[in-house]
mmCIF file of C-alpha atoms in Angstrom:
data_model
loop_
_atom_site.group_PDB
_atom_site.id
_atom_site.type_symbol
_atom_site.label_atom_id
_atom_site.label_comp_id
_atom_site.label_asym_id
_atom_site.label_seq_id
_atom_site.Cartn_x
_atom_site.Cartn_y
_atom_site.Cartn_z
ATOM 1 C CA MET A 1 -17.677 -35.815 -43.798
ATOM 2 C CA LEU A 2 -18.384 -35.943 -47.586
ATOM 3 C CA ASP A 3 -18.850 -33.373 -50.276
ATOM 4 C CA GLU A 4 -21.896 -33.334 -52.621
ATOM 5 C CA LEU A 5 -20.268 -35.960 -54.829
ATOM 6 C CA GLY A 6 -19.534 -38.314 -51.890
ATOM 7 C CA ASN A 7 -15.854 -37.630 -51.661
ATOM 8 C CA PRO A 8 -14.145 -37.420 -48.319
ATOM 9 C CA LEU A 9 -13.689 -33.777 -47.145
ATOM 10 C CA CYS A 10 -10.561 -32.154 -45.895
ATOM 11 C CA SER A 11 -11.158 -31.567 -42.181
ATOM 12 C CA HIS A 12 -9.007 -28.357 -42.216
ATOM 13 C CA ILE A 13 -11.223 -26.714 -44.914
ATOM 14 C CA ALA A 14 -14.449 -27.967 -43.288
ATOM 15 C CA TRP A 15 -13.605 -26.261 -40.009
ATOM 16 C CA GLY A 16 -12.504 -23.059 -41.660
ATOM 17 C CA ARG A 17 -8.811 -23.522 -41.366
ATOM 18 C CA LYS A 18 -6.132 -23.328 -44.055
ATOM 19 C CA CYS A 19 -5.099 -26.620 -45.554
ATOM 20 C CA LYS A 20 -1.349 -27.083 -45.122
ATOM 21 C CA TRP A 21 -1.197 -29.393 -48.140
ATOM 22 C CA GLY A 22 -2.814 -26.938 -50.544
ATOM 23 C CA LEU A 23 -3.379 -28.188 -54.090
ATOM 24 C CA SER A 24 -1.648 -31.506 -53.285
ATOM 25 C CA CYS A 25 -4.288 -32.393 -50.632
ATOM 26 C CA GLN A 26 -5.962 -35.705 -51.529
ATOM 27 C CA TYR A 27 -9.246 -34.729 -49.938
ATOM 28 C CA SER A 28 -12.030 -32.588 -51.399
ATOM 29 C CA HIS A 29 -12.162 -28.884 -50.570
ATOM 30 C CA GLU A 30 -15.771 -28.396 -51.757
ATOM 31 C CA VAL A 31 -17.781 -28.161 -48.542
ATOM 32 C CA PRO A 32 -21.618 -28.341 -48.971
ATOM 33 C CA SER A 33 -23.311 -25.111 -47.821
ATOM 34 C CA VAL A 34 -25.630 -27.004 -45.415
ATOM 35 C CA LEU A 35 -22.686 -28.756 -43.805
ATOM 36 C CA LEU A 36 -20.685 -25.551 -43.710
ATOM 37 C CA ALA A 37 -23.558 -23.791 -41.811
ATOM 38 C CA SER A 38 -23.887 -26.668 -39.403
ATOM 39 C CA LEU A 39 -20.166 -26.701 -38.621
ATOM 40 C CA ALA A 40 -20.037 -22.998 -38.131
ATOM 41 C CA GLU A 41 -22.934 -23.205 -35.647
ATOM 42 C CA GLN A 42 -21.149 -25.988 -33.841
ATOM 43 C CA LYS A 43 -17.915 -23.948 -33.782
ATOM 44 C CA GLU A 44 -19.709 -20.907 -32.345
ATOM 45 C CA ARG A 45 -21.370 -23.056 -29.600
ATOM 46 C CA GLN A 46 -17.998 -24.466 -28.598
ATOM 47 C CA HIS A 47 -16.567 -20.922 -28.489
ATOM 48 C CA LEU A 48 -19.368 -19.729 -26.186
ATOM 49 C CA GLU A 49 -18.929 -22.776 -23.909
ATOM 50 C CA LYS A 50 -15.181 -22.063 -23.680
ATOM 51 C CA CYS A 51 -15.944 -18.338 -22.778
ATOM 52 C CA ALA A 52 -18.400 -19.412 -20.126
ATOM 53 C CA LEU A 53 -15.716 -21.741 -18.635
ATOM 54 C CA VAL A 54 -13.093 -18.989 -18.540
ATOM 55 C CA LYS A 55 -15.573 -16.644 -16.918
ATOM 56 C CA SER A 56 -16.468 -19.210 -14.330
ATOM 57 C CA LYS A 57 -12.786 -19.700 -13.514
ATOM 58 C CA SER A 58 -12.269 -16.032 -13.345
ATOM 59 C CA LYS A 59 -15.061 -15.695 -10.714
ATOM 60 C CA SER A 60 -13.493 -18.360 -8.636
ATOM 61 C CA THR A 61 -10.224 -16.311 -8.435
ATOM 62 C CA THR A 62 -11.921 -13.395 -6.785
ATOM 63 C CA ILE A 63 -12.394 -12.648 -3.110
ATOM 64 C CA THR A 64 -15.315 -10.690 -1.773
ATOM 65 C CA LYS A 65 -14.834 -8.532 1.337
ATOM 66 C CA LYS A 66 -18.109 -7.301 2.753
ATOM 67 C CA THR A 67 -16.682 -5.586 5.779
ATOM 68 C CA ILE A 68 -17.289 -1.871 6.172
ATOM 69 C CA ASN A 69 -14.980 0.932 7.017
ATOM 70 C CA PRO A 70 -14.306 1.269 10.786
ATOM 71 C CA PRO A 71 -15.658 4.327 12.577
ATOM 72 C CA TRP A 72 -12.299 6.156 12.701
ATOM 73 C CA LEU A 73 -11.934 5.898 8.916
ATOM 74 C CA VAL A 74 -15.559 7.023 8.307
ATOM 75 C CA GLU A 75 -14.830 10.056 10.423
ATOM 76 C CA LEU A 76 -11.397 10.744 8.851
ATOM 77 C CA LYS A 77 -13.011 10.758 5.330
ATOM 78 C CA ARG A 78 -15.944 12.905 6.467
ATOM 79 C CA HIS A 79 -14.012 16.190 6.213
ATOM 80 C CA ALA A 80 -11.785 17.593 3.469
ATOM 81 C CA VAL A 81 -8.660 19.052 5.170
ATOM 82 C CA LEU A 82 -5.489 20.774 4.097
ATOM 83 C CA ILE A 83 -2.282 19.447 5.669
ATOM 84 C CA SER A 84 0.924 21.492 5.725
ATOM 85 C CA TYR A 85 4.408 20.018 5.000
ATOM 86 C CA ASP A 86 7.973 21.215 4.791
ATOM 87 C CA THR A 87 8.929 22.175 1.215
ATOM 88 C CA SER A 88 12.648 22.174 2.046
ATOM 89 C CA ARG A 89 12.430 18.512 2.878
ATOM 90 C CA TYR A 90 10.041 17.648 0.050
ATOM 91 C CA PRO A 91 11.050 20.048 -2.753
ATOM 92 C CA PHE A 92 8.500 18.998 -5.352
ATOM 93 C CA ARG A 93 8.531 22.270 -7.231
ATOM 94 C CA GLU A 94 12.230 22.162 -8.096
ATOM 95 C CA ALA A 95 12.079 18.542 -8.994
ATOM 96 C CA VAL A 96 9.031 18.870 -11.237
ATOM 97 C CA GLU A 97 10.460 22.024 -12.896
ATOM 98 C CA SER A 98 13.515 20.057 -13.895
ATOM 99 C CA LEU A 99 11.382 17.121 -15.013
ATOM 100 C CA LEU A 100 9.063 19.121 -17.253
ATOM 101 C CA ALA A 101 12.056 21.068 -18.712
ATOM 102 C CA LEU A 102 13.376 17.866 -20.331
ATOM 103 C CA SER A 103 12.897 17.954 -24.082
ATOM 104 C CA THR A 104 13.797 16.093 -27.316
ATOM 105 C CA SER A 105 14.973 17.287 -30.679
ATOM 106 C CA THR A 106 12.849 14.718 -32.504
ATOM 107 C CA SER A 107 9.118 14.358 -32.529
ATOM 108 C CA THR A 108 8.949 10.540 -32.509
ATOM 109 C CA SER A 109 10.517 7.800 -30.427
ATOM 110 C CA THR A 110 13.027 6.868 -33.203
ATOM 111 C CA SER A 111 16.597 7.765 -32.117
ATOM 112 C CA MET A 112 15.167 9.958 -29.337
ATOM 113 C CA SER A 113 17.552 11.671 -26.930
ATOM 114 C CA THR A 114 16.814 13.981 -24.009
ATOM 115 C CA SER A 115 18.306 17.245 -23.011
ATOM 116 C CA PRO A 116 17.486 19.607 -20.088
ATOM 117 C CA SER A 117 16.472 23.197 -20.643
ATOM 118 C CA PRO A 118 19.224 25.637 -19.483
ATOM 119 C CA THR A 119 16.478 27.961 -18.061
ATOM 120 C CA PRO A 120 13.363 25.995 -17.041
ATOM 121 C CA LEU A 121 10.090 27.916 -17.045
ATOM 122 C CA PRO A 122 8.446 28.465 -13.685
ATOM 123 C CA LEU A 123 5.614 25.918 -13.409
ATOM 124 C CA ASP A 124 3.026 28.722 -13.147
ATOM 125 C CA GLU A 125 4.164 29.927 -16.679
ATOM 126 C CA LEU A 126 4.262 26.699 -18.591
ATOM 127 C CA HIS A 127 1.544 27.995 -20.937
ATOM 128 C CA ASN A 128 4.198 30.475 -22.220
ATOM 129 C CA LEU A 129 6.382 27.751 -23.717
ATOM 130 C CA PRO A 130 7.631 28.953 -27.124
ATOM 131 C CA LEU A 131 5.979 26.949 -29.891
ATOM 132 C CA LEU A 132 8.349 27.637 -32.851
ATOM 133 C CA PRO A 133 8.953 25.408 -35.877
ATOM 134 C CA LEU A 134 12.326 24.349 -34.518
ATOM 135 C CA SER A 135 11.422 24.354 -30.820
ATOM 136 C CA PRO A 136 12.389 21.031 -29.041
ATOM 137 C CA THR A 137 9.367 19.066 -27.865
ATOM 138 C CA PRO A 138 8.799 18.322 -24.115
ATOM 139 C CA LEU A 139 9.637 14.829 -23.086
ATOM 140 C CA SER A 140 6.666 14.572 -20.746
ATOM 141 C CA PRO A 141 3.586 13.062 -22.413
ATOM 142 C CA THR A 142 1.454 14.806 -19.783
ATOM 143 C CA PHE A 143 2.822 18.200 -20.674
ATOM 144 C CA LEU A 144 2.405 17.475 -24.461
ATOM 145 C CA ALA A 145 -1.211 16.363 -23.925
ATOM 146 C CA ALA A 146 -2.019 19.657 -22.144
ATOM 147 C CA LEU A 147 -0.396 21.673 -24.927
ATOM 148 C CA GLN A 148 -2.396 19.783 -27.452
ATOM 149 C CA GLN A 149 -5.627 20.367 -25.582
ATOM 150 C CA LEU A 150 -4.877 24.090 -25.197
ATOM 151 C CA HIS A 151 -3.728 24.884 -28.685
ATOM 152 C CA GLY A 152 -5.612 22.271 -30.796
ATOM 153 C CA PRO A 153 -4.916 22.630 -34.562
ATOM 154 C CA ALA A 154 -2.632 25.670 -33.892
ATOM 155 C CA LEU A 155 -0.060 23.383 -32.270
ATOM 156 C CA PRO A 156 3.038 23.011 -34.472
ATOM 157 C CA ALA A 157 3.050 19.756 -36.427
ATOM 158 C CA HIS A 158 6.115 18.323 -34.655
ATOM 159 C CA PHE A 159 4.511 18.896 -31.275
ATOM 160 C CA ALA A 160 1.246 17.187 -32.437
ATOM 161 C CA GLU A 161 3.259 14.262 -33.841
ATOM 162 C CA ALA A 162 5.107 13.910 -30.546
ATOM 163 C CA ALA A 163 1.806 13.995 -28.562
ATOM 164 C CA ASN A 164 0.358 11.252 -30.731
ATOM 165 C CA ASP A 165 3.392 9.028 -30.842
ATOM 166 C CA LYS A 166 1.822 6.064 -29.145
ATOM 167 C CA LYS A 167 2.290 2.336 -29.554
ATOM 168 C CA ARG A 168 -0.506 -0.011 -28.456
ATOM 169 C CA GLY A 169 -1.865 2.790 -26.238
ATOM 170 C CA LYS A 170 1.438 3.360 -24.496
ATOM 171 C CA HIS A 171 3.603 6.428 -24.972
ATOM 172 C CA PRO A 172 7.297 5.596 -25.630
ATOM 173 C CA ARG A 173 8.252 8.957 -24.078
ATOM 174 C CA GLU A 174 6.900 7.822 -20.690
ATOM 175 C CA LYS A 175 9.409 4.942 -20.529
ATOM 176 C CA LEU A 176 12.205 7.330 -21.538
ATOM 177 C CA LEU A 177 11.091 9.908 -18.985
ATOM 178 C CA ARG A 178 11.007 7.389 -16.211
ATOM 179 C CA ALA A 179 14.602 6.427 -16.869
ATOM 180 C CA THR A 180 15.927 9.982 -16.361
ATOM 181 C CA PRO A 181 17.748 11.069 -13.207
ATOM 182 C CA GLU A 182 15.194 13.886 -12.897
ATOM 183 C CA TYR A 183 12.279 11.439 -12.632
ATOM 184 C CA LYS A 184 14.185 9.227 -10.218
ATOM 185 C CA ARG A 185 14.750 12.304 -7.974
ATOM 186 C CA PHE A 186 11.040 13.079 -8.171
ATOM 187 C CA LEU A 187 10.208 9.538 -7.028
ATOM 188 C CA GLU A 188 12.751 9.739 -4.160
ATOM 189 C CA ILE A 189 11.020 12.798 -2.856
ATOM 190 C CA TYR A 190 7.656 11.306 -3.263
ATOM 191 C CA ASP A 191 8.641 8.062 -1.511
ATOM 192 C CA ARG A 192 9.894 10.027 1.493
ATOM 193 C CA PHE A 193 6.684 12.154 1.380
ATOM 194 C CA ALA A 194 4.410 9.166 1.217
ATOM 195 C CA ARG A 195 6.073 7.522 4.221
ATOM 196 C CA GLU A 196 6.462 10.580 6.412
ATOM 197 C CA VAL A 197 3.381 12.673 5.576
ATOM 198 C CA LEU A 198 0.686 10.819 3.676
ATOM 199 C CA ALA A 199 0.724 7.430 5.340
ATOM 200 C CA PRO A 200 0.619 8.826 8.938
ATOM 201 C CA ASN A 201 -2.310 10.950 7.953
ATOM 202 C CA SER A 202 -4.095 7.812 6.621
ATOM 203 C CA VAL A 203 -4.254 5.786 9.781
ATOM 204 C CA ASP A 204 -6.280 5.872 12.954
ATOM 205 C CA PRO A 205 -5.573 9.279 14.556
ATOM 206 C CA SER A 206 -6.589 8.246 17.991
ATOM 207 C CA PRO A 207 -3.885 7.794 20.743
ATOM 208 C CA SER A 208 -2.286 4.403 20.645
ATOM 209 C CA SER A 209 -3.253 3.738 24.268
ATOM 210 C CA SER A 210 -6.869 3.593 23.337
ATOM 211 C CA PRO A 211 -8.456 0.567 25.151
ATOM 212 C CA SER A 212 -10.357 -0.355 21.930
ATOM 213 C CA THR A 213 -7.205 -1.006 20.051
ATOM 214 C CA SER A 214 -5.655 -4.455 20.157
ATOM 215 C CA ALA A 215 -2.085 -4.986 21.412
ATOM 216 C CA LYS A 216 -1.057 -6.106 17.910
ATOM 217 C CA SER A 217 -2.106 -2.939 16.170
ATOM 218 C CA LYS A 218 -1.762 -0.338 18.943
ATOM 219 C CA SER A 219 0.522 2.060 17.204
ATOM 220 C CA LYS A 220 1.469 0.564 13.862
ATOM 221 C CA SER A 221 -0.430 -0.065 10.661
ATOM 222 C CA LYS A 222 0.285 -1.132 7.166
ATOM 223 C CA VAL A 223 -0.590 1.251 4.332
ATOM 224 C CA VAL A 224 -0.721 0.652 0.557
ATOM 225 C CA ALA A 225 0.240 3.807 -1.272
ATOM 226 C CA GLN A 226 -0.158 4.532 -5.003
ATOM 227 C CA PHE A 227 3.232 4.460 -6.680
ATOM 228 C CA PRO A 228 4.177 6.388 -8.784
ATOM 229 C CA PRO A 229 2.014 9.405 -8.222
ATOM 230 C CA THR A 230 -0.085 10.901 -11.018
ATOM 231 C CA LEU A 231 1.316 14.110 -12.323
ATOM 232 C CA ARG A 232 -1.118 16.577 -13.952
ATOM 233 C CA VAL A 233 -0.511 19.734 -15.983
ATOM 234 C CA PHE A 234 -3.454 22.205 -16.277
ATOM 235 C CA LEU A 235 -2.357 25.134 -18.446
ATOM 236 C CA ALA A 236 -3.754 28.678 -18.188
ATOM 237 C CA GLY A 237 -6.627 28.871 -20.639
ATOM 238 C CA GLN A 238 -7.039 25.108 -20.918
ATOM 239 C CA ASP A 239 -10.563 23.644 -20.958
ATOM 240 C CA PRO A 240 -11.618 21.279 -18.185
ATOM 241 C CA ALA A 241 -10.819 17.555 -18.230
ATOM 242 C CA ALA A 242 -13.495 15.631 -20.127
ATOM 243 C CA GLY A 243 -14.438 12.033 -20.912
ATOM 244 C CA LYS A 244 -12.903 9.358 -18.722
ATOM 245 C CA ILE A 245 -11.305 11.841 -16.283
ATOM 246 C CA GLY A 246 -14.003 14.504 -16.221
ATOM 247 C CA GLN A 247 -16.393 15.156 -13.450
ATOM 248 C CA HIS A 248 -16.535 11.872 -11.456
ATOM 249 C CA LYS A 249 -16.339 10.089 -8.192
ATOM 250 C CA ASP A 250 -13.858 7.159 -7.901
ATOM 251 C CA ARG A 251 -16.457 4.526 -6.856
ATOM 252 C CA VAL A 252 -17.961 4.417 -10.379
ATOM 253 C CA TYR A 253 -14.823 2.597 -11.507
ATOM 254 C CA ARG A 254 -14.852 -1.092 -10.575
ATOM 255 C CA ASP A 255 -11.262 -1.440 -9.267
ATOM 256 C CA HIS A 256 -11.508 1.365 -6.657
ATOM 257 C CA GLN A 257 -12.143 0.482 -2.978
ATOM 258 C CA ALA A 258 -14.182 2.099 -0.231
ATOM 259 C CA SER A 259 -11.199 2.313 2.106
ATOM 260 C CA GLU A 260 -9.264 4.580 -0.249
ATOM 261 C CA ILE A 261 -8.137 8.067 0.938
ATOM 262 C CA ASN A 262 -7.403 10.694 -1.766
ATOM 263 C CA PHE A 263 -4.440 13.156 -1.514
ATOM 264 C CA TRP A 264 -3.895 16.037 -3.929
ATOM 265 C CA TRP A 265 -1.308 18.749 -3.883
ATOM 266 C CA PRO A 266 -0.089 21.533 -6.167
ATOM 267 C CA VAL A 267 3.634 21.744 -6.879
ATOM 268 C CA ASN A 268 3.740 25.209 -8.604
ATOM 269 C CA GLY A 269 5.114 27.985 -6.411
ATOM 270 C CA GLY A 270 2.021 30.114 -6.676
ATOM 271 C CA GLY A 271 -0.304 27.441 -5.361
ATOM 272 C CA VAL A 272 -3.834 27.215 -6.678
ATOM 273 C CA GLU A 273 -7.139 29.016 -6.342
ATOM 274 C CA GLY A 274 -10.248 29.630 -8.360
ATOM 275 C CA THR A 275 -10.524 27.874 -11.734
ATOM 276 C CA ASN A 276 -6.888 26.493 -11.826
ATOM 277 C CA SER A 277 -7.729 24.327 -8.792
ATOM 278 C CA LEU A 278 -9.777 21.253 -8.026
ATOM 279 C CA PHE A 279 -13.542 21.543 -7.244
ATOM 280 C CA ILE A 280 -14.984 19.132 -4.718
ATOM 281 C CA GLU A 281 -18.292 18.705 -2.888
ATOM 282 C CA SER A 282 -18.594 18.396 0.872
ATOM 283 C CA GLU A 283 -20.383 15.047 0.810
ATOM 284 C CA ASP A 284 -21.921 12.641 -1.611
ATOM 285 C CA GLY A 285 -24.667 14.317 -3.555
ATOM 286 C CA ALA A 286 -24.322 17.724 -1.934
ATOM 287 C CA GLU A 287 -23.234 19.454 -5.190
ATOM 288 C CA ASP A 288 -21.951 22.368 -3.123
ATOM 289 C CA PHE A 289 -18.793 22.466 -5.265
ATOM 290 C CA THR A 290 -16.018 24.651 -4.050
ATOM 291 C CA SER A 291 -12.601 25.454 -5.470
ATOM 292 C CA VAL A 292 -9.806 24.402 -3.068
ATOM 293 C CA ASP A 293 -7.452 27.273 -2.274
ATOM 294 C CA CYS A 294 -4.225 25.306 -1.672
ATOM 295 C CA LYS A 295 -0.741 26.767 -1.155
ATOM 296 C CA TYR A 296 2.562 25.259 -2.200
ATOM 297 C CA GLY A 297 3.471 23.294 0.915
ATOM 298 C CA GLU A 298 -0.077 22.059 1.534
ATOM 299 C CA VAL A 299 -1.747 18.757 0.538
ATOM 300 C CA LEU A 300 -5.458 18.186 0.344
ATOM 301 C CA ARG A 301 -6.975 15.033 1.923
ATOM 302 C CA PHE A 302 -10.493 14.242 0.790
ATOM 303 C CA ASN A 303 -13.017 11.501 0.021
ATOM 304 C CA GLY A 304 -12.738 11.117 -3.765
ATOM 305 C CA TYR A 305 -14.318 7.673 -3.574
ATOM 306 C CA ASP A 306 -17.729 8.960 -2.591
ATOM 307 C CA ASN A 307 -17.630 12.697 -3.401
ATOM 308 C CA THR A 308 -17.736 14.116 -6.889
ATOM 309 C CA HIS A 309 -14.719 16.220 -7.971
ATOM 310 C CA LEU A 310 -14.018 18.084 -11.213
ATOM 311 C CA THR A 311 -12.124 20.868 -12.917
ATOM 312 C CA LYS A 312 -13.309 23.951 -14.806
ATOM 313 C CA LYS A 313 -11.672 25.954 -17.560
ATOM 314 C CA ASN A 314 -8.548 27.572 -16.185
ATOM 315 C CA GLU A 315 -9.194 31.313 -16.470
ATOM 316 C CA THR A 316 -6.735 32.410 -13.818
ATOM 317 C CA GLY A 317 -3.824 33.200 -16.204
ATOM 318 C CA ARG A 318 -1.604 30.815 -14.132
ATOM 319 C CA THR A 319 -0.774 27.159 -14.947
ATOM 320 C CA ARG A 320 -1.409 24.518 -12.234
ATOM 321 C CA VAL A 321 0.831 21.444 -11.952
ATOM 322 C CA SER A 322 -0.262 18.987 -9.293
ATOM 323 C CA CYS A 323 0.167 15.448 -8.008
ATOM 324 C CA ASP A 324 -2.569 13.106 -6.758
ATOM 325 C CA VAL A 325 -2.497 9.654 -5.157
ATOM 326 C CA ARG A 326 -4.659 7.244 -3.170
ATOM 327 C CA LEU A 327 -3.774 5.250 -0.031
ATOM 328 C CA ARG A 328 -5.593 2.576 1.843
ATOM 329 C CA VAL A 329 -4.921 0.877 5.180
ATOM 330 C CA GLU A 330 -4.446 -2.884 5.283
ATOM 331 C CA GLY A 331 -5.099 -5.358 8.065
ATOM 332 C CA GLU A 332 -6.731 -4.916 11.425
ATOM 333 C CA GLY A 333 -8.266 -1.537 11.938
ATOM 334 C CA GLY A 334 -8.097 -0.832 8.217
ATOM 335 C CA GLY A 335 -10.903 -0.239 5.756
ATOM 336 C CA GLY A 336 -12.976 -3.054 4.306
ATOM 337 C CA GLU A 337 -13.936 -3.438 0.663
ATOM 338 C CA GLU A 338 -17.460 -3.213 -0.795
ATOM 339 C CA LYS A 339 -16.535 -4.770 -4.157
ATOM 340 C CA GLU A 340 -15.162 -7.975 -5.515
ATOM 341 C CA VAL A 341 -11.414 -7.545 -5.829
ATOM 342 C CA GLU A 342 -9.519 -9.787 -8.280
ATOM 343 C CA LYS A 343 -6.363 -11.547 -7.021
ATOM 344 C CA LYS A 344 -3.531 -10.016 -8.986
ATOM 345 C CA LYS A 345 0.288 -10.390 -8.714
ATOM 346 C CA THR A 346 0.613 -6.555 -8.904
ATOM 347 C CA LEU A 347 -0.318 -4.697 -5.823
ATOM 348 C CA LYS A 348 -2.996 -2.107 -6.614
ATOM 349 C CA VAL A 349 -4.698 0.904 -5.177
ATOM 350 C CA GLY A 350 -7.828 1.194 -7.230
ATOM 351 C CA ASP A 351 -6.499 0.751 -10.808
ATOM 352 C CA TYR A 352 -3.095 2.220 -9.953
ATOM 353 C CA SER A 353 0.051 0.252 -8.949
ATOM 354 C CA GLY A 354 0.996 0.533 -5.309
ATOM 355 C CA VAL A 355 3.633 -0.183 -2.696
ATOM 356 C CA VAL A 356 3.328 -1.375 0.945
ATOM 357 C CA ILE A 357 4.415 0.966 3.702
ATOM 358 C CA LYS A 358 4.815 -1.035 6.987
ATOM 359 C CA ASN A 359 4.853 -0.024 10.583
ATOM 360 C CA VAL A 360 3.048 3.265 10.001
ATOM 361 C CA SER A 361 2.216 5.331 13.137
ATOM 362 C CA ASN A 362 -0.009 8.426 13.386
ATOM 363 C CA LYS A 363 2.998 10.492 14.527
ATOM 364 C CA THR A 364 4.069 12.979 11.887
ATOM 365 C CA SER A 365 5.795 16.402 11.602
ATOM 366 C CA SER A 366 2.975 17.634 9.241
ATOM 367 C CA THR A 367 0.027 19.480 10.694
ATOM 368 C CA VAL A 368 -3.583 19.922 9.696
ATOM 369 C CA ALA A 369 -3.678 23.473 8.534
ATOM 370 C CA ARG A 370 -7.416 23.975 8.142
ATOM 371 C CA LEU A 371 -10.698 22.480 6.951
ATOM 372 C CA VAL A 372 -11.861 23.194 3.416
ATOM 373 C CA ASP A 373 -14.414 25.971 3.506
ATOM 374 C CA PHE A 374 -17.627 25.040 1.586
ATOM 375 C CA THR A 375 -19.594 28.142 2.535
ATOM 376 C CA ASN A 376 -18.262 30.132 -0.452
ATOM 377 C CA GLY A 377 -18.736 27.364 -3.057
#
């Protein structure tokens, strides 16, 4: 390659790179405009070819499962039901009260230390948290985000600064929160709850002696459960969720699978009803949205993959704190997938991390309390 005077060109400069020899380079740095355009076009073509190759390799690392959900799973997902559980064995309210009472004296992650509140607010009254200039800020990013949505510009500056303290999309407070004894206790309760209540209510409910069930999977199944659970705070007076987590059904997101079963439960002592609860439809496209009246000690099982669910402005005067997860059954008798699922090292339920629960039977101490009533939607 030559410049307009016939002198050899520096290949670094010609290809748009920085010449490491600088002024001492013995080659010309004056690239003709025609040659510069030609090289830029060639560089762009090579980039596109490389992208196409990467995309082709990515497609080869996916598996496509076209099997459909078995009849028992179709029937299980057909009805939204409330399942009762023992709150003395799974004391979510006390654990979450302690968790959300954690606070910090600084608004940013620099030199951050945590301290528990001597008198935690009841979860139903979290909207009454004092917002004074010297008030400590909650450690929970979820709680902070709810306060920010409720109060907007009226939120004290150090609260707003704490809510927006993110690095590359991740909140440093989340890492600190998950390292606390309070969060570990919350996970211990959830782990027990998932194994003893949720998983048994996610498998084939028919008797193990059913002749249609193979000997290998007569009474035991393998379940993948979301871990950790998603914790949500919906303050009294707060507007409904919008944007990415507004009104939706899970199947519109590519990583979710048709075999997923949704579980949702309030952890505040007053339970939920009316506009501080979750609104669901009875079946895909029915739009007969009803608010789920759910007591503390009950968990809702519903088909969030196919059926639209949403929240409305909380006008009840009571805050709702809730957890939600998704589970799916693996192996024989489990649900098939309708989408391409990428092979990943991290186990997933939809786009959430998960854990495997093995040897799950349909025997459980929990009981189905009642079906969700859609007649008063």
